mmCIF file of C-alpha atoms and ligand atoms in Angstrom:
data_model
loop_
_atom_site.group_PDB
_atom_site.id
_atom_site.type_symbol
_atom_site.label_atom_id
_atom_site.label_comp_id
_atom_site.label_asym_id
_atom_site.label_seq_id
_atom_site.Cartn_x
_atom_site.Cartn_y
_atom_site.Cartn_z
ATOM 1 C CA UNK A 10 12.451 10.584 9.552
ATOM 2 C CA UNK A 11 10.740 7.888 11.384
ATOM 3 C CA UNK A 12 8.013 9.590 12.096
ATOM 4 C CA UNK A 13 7.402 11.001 8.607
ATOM 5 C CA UNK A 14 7.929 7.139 7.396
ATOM 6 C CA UNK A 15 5.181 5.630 9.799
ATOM 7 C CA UNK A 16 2.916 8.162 9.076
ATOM 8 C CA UNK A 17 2.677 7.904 5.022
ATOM 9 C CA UNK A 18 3.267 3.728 5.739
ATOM 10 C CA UNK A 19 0.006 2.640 6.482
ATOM 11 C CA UNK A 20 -0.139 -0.464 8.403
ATOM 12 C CA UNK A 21 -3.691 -2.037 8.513
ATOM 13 C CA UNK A 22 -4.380 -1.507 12.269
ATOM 14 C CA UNK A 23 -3.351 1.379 12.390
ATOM 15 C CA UNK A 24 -5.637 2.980 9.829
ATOM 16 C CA UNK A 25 -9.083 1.488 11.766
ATOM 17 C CA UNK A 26 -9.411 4.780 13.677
ATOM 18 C CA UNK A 27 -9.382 7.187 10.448
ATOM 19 C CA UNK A 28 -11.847 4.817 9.495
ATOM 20 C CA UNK A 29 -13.905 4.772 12.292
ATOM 21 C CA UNK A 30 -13.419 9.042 12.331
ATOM 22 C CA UNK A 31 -15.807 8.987 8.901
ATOM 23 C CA UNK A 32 -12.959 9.674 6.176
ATOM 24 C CA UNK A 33 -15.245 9.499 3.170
ATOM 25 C CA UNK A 34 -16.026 12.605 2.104
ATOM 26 C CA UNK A 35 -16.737 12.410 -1.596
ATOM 27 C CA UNK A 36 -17.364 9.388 -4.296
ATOM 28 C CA UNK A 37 -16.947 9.379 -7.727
ATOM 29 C CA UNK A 38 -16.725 6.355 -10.483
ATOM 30 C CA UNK A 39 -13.616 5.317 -11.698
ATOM 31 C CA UNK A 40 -13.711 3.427 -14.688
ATOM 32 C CA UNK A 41 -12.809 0.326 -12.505
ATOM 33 C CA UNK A 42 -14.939 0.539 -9.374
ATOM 34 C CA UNK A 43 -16.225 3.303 -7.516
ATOM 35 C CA UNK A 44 -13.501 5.643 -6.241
ATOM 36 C CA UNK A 45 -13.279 7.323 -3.071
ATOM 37 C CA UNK A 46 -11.546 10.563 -1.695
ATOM 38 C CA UNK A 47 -9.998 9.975 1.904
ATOM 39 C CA UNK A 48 -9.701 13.649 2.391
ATOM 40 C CA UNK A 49 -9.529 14.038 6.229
ATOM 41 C CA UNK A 50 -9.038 17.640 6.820
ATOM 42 C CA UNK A 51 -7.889 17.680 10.721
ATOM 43 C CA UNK A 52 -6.124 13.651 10.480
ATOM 44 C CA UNK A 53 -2.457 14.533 10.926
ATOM 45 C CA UNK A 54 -1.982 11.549 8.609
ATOM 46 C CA UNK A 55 -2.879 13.745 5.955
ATOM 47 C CA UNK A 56 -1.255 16.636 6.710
ATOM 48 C CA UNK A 57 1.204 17.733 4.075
ATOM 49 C CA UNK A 58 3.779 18.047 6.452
ATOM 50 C CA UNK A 59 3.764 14.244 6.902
ATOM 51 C CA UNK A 60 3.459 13.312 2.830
ATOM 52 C CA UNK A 61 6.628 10.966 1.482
ATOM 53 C CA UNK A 62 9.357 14.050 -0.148
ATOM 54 C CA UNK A 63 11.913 13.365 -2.891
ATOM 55 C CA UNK A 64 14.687 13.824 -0.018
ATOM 56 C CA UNK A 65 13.065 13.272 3.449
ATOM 57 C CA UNK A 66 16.604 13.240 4.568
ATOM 58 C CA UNK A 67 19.865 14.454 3.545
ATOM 59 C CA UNK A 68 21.114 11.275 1.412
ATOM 60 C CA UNK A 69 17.779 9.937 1.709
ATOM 61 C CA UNK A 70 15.801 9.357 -1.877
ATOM 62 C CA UNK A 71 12.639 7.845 -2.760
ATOM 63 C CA UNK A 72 14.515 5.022 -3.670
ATOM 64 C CA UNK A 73 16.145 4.225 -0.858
ATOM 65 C CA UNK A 74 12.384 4.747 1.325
ATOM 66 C CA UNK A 75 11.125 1.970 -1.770
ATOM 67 C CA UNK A 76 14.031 -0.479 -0.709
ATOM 68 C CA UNK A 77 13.375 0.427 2.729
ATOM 69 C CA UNK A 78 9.685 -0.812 3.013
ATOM 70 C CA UNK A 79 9.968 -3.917 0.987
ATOM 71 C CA UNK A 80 13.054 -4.689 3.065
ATOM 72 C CA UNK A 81 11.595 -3.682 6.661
ATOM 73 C CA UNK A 82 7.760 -5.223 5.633
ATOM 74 C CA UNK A 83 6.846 -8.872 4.353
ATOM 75 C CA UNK A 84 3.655 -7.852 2.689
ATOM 76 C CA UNK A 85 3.812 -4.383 1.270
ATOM 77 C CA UNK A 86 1.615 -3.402 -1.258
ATOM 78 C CA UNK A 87 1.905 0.112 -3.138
ATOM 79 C CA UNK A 88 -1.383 1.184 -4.086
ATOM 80 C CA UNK A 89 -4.018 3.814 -5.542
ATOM 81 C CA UNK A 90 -5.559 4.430 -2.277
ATOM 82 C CA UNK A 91 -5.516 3.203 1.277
ATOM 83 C CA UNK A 92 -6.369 -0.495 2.213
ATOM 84 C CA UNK A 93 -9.344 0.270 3.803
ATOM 85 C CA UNK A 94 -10.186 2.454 1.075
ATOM 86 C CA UNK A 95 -9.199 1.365 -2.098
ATOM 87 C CA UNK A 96 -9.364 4.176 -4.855
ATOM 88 C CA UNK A 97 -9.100 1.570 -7.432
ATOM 89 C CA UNK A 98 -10.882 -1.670 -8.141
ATOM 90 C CA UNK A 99 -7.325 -3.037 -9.158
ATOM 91 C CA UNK A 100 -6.499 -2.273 -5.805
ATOM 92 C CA UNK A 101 -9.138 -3.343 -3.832
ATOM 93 C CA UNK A 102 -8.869 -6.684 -5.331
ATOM 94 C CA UNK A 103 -5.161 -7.163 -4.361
ATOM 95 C CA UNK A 104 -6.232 -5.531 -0.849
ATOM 96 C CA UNK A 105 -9.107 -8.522 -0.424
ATOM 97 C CA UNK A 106 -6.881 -11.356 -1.569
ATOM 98 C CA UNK A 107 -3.911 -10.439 1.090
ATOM 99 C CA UNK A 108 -6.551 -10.096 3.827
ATOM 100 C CA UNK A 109 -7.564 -13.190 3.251
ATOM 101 C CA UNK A 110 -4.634 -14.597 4.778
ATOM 102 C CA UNK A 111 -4.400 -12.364 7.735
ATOM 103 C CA UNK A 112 -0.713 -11.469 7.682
ATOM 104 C CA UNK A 113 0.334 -7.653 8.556
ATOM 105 C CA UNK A 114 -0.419 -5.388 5.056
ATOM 106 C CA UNK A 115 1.717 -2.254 4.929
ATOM 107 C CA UNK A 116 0.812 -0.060 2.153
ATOM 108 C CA UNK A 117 1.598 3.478 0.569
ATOM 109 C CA UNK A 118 -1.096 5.407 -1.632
ATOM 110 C CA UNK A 119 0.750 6.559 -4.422
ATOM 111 C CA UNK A 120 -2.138 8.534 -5.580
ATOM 112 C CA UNK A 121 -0.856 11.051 -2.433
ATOM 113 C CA UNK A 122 2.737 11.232 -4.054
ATOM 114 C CA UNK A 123 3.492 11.077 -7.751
ATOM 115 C CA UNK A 124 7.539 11.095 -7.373
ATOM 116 C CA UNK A 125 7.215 8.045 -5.029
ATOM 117 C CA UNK A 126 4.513 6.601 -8.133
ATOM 118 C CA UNK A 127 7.439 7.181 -10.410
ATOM 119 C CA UNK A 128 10.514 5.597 -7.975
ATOM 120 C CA UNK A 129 8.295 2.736 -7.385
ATOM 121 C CA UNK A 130 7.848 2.147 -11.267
ATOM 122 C CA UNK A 131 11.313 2.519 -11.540
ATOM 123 C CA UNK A 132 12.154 0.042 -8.534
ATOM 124 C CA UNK A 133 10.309 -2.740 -9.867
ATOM 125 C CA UNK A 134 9.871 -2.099 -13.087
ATOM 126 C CA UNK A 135 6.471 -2.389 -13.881
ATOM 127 C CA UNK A 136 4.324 -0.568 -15.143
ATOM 128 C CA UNK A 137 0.936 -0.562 -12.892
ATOM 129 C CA UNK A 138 -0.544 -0.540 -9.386
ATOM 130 C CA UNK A 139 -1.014 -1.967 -7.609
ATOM 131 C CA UNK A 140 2.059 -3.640 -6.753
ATOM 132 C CA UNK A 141 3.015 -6.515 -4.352
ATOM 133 C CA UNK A 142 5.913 -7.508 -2.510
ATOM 134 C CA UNK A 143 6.988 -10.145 -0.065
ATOM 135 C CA UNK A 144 9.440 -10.679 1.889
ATOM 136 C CA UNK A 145 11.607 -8.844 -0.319
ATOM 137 C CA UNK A 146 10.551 -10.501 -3.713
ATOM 138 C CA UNK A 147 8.487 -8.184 -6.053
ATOM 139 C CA UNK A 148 5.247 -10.219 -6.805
ATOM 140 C CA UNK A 149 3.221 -7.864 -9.402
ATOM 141 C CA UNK A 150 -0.205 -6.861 -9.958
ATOM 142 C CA UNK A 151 -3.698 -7.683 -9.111
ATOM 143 C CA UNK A 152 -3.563 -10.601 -11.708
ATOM 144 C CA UNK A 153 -0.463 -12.331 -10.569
ATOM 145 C CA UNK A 154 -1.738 -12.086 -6.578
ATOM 146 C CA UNK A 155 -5.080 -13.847 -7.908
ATOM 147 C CA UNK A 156 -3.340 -16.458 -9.674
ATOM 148 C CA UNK A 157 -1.012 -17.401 -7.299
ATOM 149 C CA UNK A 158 -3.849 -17.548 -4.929
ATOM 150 C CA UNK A 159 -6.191 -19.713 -6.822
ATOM 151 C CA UNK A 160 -2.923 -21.741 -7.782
ATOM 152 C CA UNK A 161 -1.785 -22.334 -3.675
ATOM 153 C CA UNK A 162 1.521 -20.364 -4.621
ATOM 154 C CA UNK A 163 0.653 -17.505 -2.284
ATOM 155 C CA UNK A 164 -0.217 -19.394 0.649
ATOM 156 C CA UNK A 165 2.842 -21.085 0.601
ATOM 157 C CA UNK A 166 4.768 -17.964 -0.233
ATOM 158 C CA UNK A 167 2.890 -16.809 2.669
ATOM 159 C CA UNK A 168 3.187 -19.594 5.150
ATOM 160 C CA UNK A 169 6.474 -17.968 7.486
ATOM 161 C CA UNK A 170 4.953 -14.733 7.427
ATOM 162 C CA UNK A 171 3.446 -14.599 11.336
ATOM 163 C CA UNK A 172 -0.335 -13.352 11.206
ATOM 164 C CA UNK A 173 -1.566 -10.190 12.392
ATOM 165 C CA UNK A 174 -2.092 -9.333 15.799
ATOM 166 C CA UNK A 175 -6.109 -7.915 15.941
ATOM 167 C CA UNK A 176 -6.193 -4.162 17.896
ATOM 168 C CA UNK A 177 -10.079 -5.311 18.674
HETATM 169 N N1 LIG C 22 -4.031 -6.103 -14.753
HETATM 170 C C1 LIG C 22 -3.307 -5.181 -13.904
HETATM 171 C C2 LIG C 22 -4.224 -4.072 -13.541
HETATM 172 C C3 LIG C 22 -3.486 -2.875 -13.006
HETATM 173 C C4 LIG C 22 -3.621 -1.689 -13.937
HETATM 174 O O1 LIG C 22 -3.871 -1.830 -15.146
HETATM 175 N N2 LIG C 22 -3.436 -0.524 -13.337
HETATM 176 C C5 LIG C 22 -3.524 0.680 -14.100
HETATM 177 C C6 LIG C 22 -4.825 1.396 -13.806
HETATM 178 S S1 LIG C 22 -5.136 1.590 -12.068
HETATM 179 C C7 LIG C 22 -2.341 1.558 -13.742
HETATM 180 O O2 LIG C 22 -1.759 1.448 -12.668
HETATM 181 N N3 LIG C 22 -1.965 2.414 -14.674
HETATM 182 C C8 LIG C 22 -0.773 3.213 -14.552
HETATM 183 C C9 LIG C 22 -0.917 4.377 -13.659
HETATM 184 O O3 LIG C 22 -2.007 4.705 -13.188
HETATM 185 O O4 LIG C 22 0.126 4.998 -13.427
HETATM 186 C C10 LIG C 22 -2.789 -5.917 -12.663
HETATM 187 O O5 LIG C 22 -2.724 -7.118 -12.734
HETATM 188 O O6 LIG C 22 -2.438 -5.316 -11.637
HETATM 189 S S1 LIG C 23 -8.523 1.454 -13.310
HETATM 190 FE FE1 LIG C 23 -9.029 3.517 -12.936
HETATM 191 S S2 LIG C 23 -7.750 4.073 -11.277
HETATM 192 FE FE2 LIG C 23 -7.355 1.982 -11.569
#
């Protein structure tokens, strides 16, 4: 299960080589930003045998994988597309303000996985993506992150989380 968790949980390090390996393929417009599709036919990170499942596990439900991430990672965002590659401008704006502070961003696309969409709506209850938490607490949206960090609130929400080590 561990490995089927770390490869759907994208961490932001780990994602630089599928960037580096060219993943846009296509473009289109979304009607928030331009959209991209991170199709990478021969990146085992995409494989479907590696996708999130209802029951990765006997016992094991999206819910408990939800609980799992927010518990396990201080800044987890759940979002439509990958951090390097927002598919959303929603998205990409919640990406760029956490970056700014350089702590470790684990995220989940839910674009790849409608059930996990759904269990993370349910979790939360909220309505839209993306969606923020730290260090346990659910945050919200794109608006909320922006506020707080225009307001100070999210550096100081951030301030014990330790900052990213770089790769390069
Ligand atoms: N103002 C919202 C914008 C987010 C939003 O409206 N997201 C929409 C469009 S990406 C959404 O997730 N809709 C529900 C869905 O796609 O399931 C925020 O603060 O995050
Ligand atoms: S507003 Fe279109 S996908 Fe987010």
């Amino acid at each position: 299960m561990a490995r089927l968790l770390s490869n759907t949980l994208f961490k932001s390090i780990s994602l630089l080589p599928a960037a580096r390996s060219g993943t846009i393929v296509s473009g289109s417009f979304c009607h928030n930003g331009f959209q991209f599709s991170t199709t990478v036919p021969n990146d085992p990170d995409t494989h479907e045998d590696f996708q999130p499942n209802n029951k990765v596990e006997s016992g094991t439900s999206l819910k408990d994988i939800v609980e799992q991430d927010v518990r396990e990672n201080p800044v987890m965002i759940y979002m439509k597309g990958v951090p390097d590659f927002p598919q959303c401008g929603f998205s990409a704006l919640a990406v760029r303000v956490l970056k700014h502070y350089n702590v470790p961003l684990s995220a989940r696309n839910i674009l790849e996985n409608p059930e996990l969409k759904n269990a993370v709506k349910a979790f939360s209850t909220w309505p839209t993506f993306p969606q923020i938490f730290i260090k346990g607490d659910f945050i919200g949206g794109s608006d909320i992150i922006m506020s707080m960090h225009q307001s100070g609130e999210l550096k100081e929400k951030l301030q014990d989380v330790p900052v990213s080590q770089k790769s390069e």
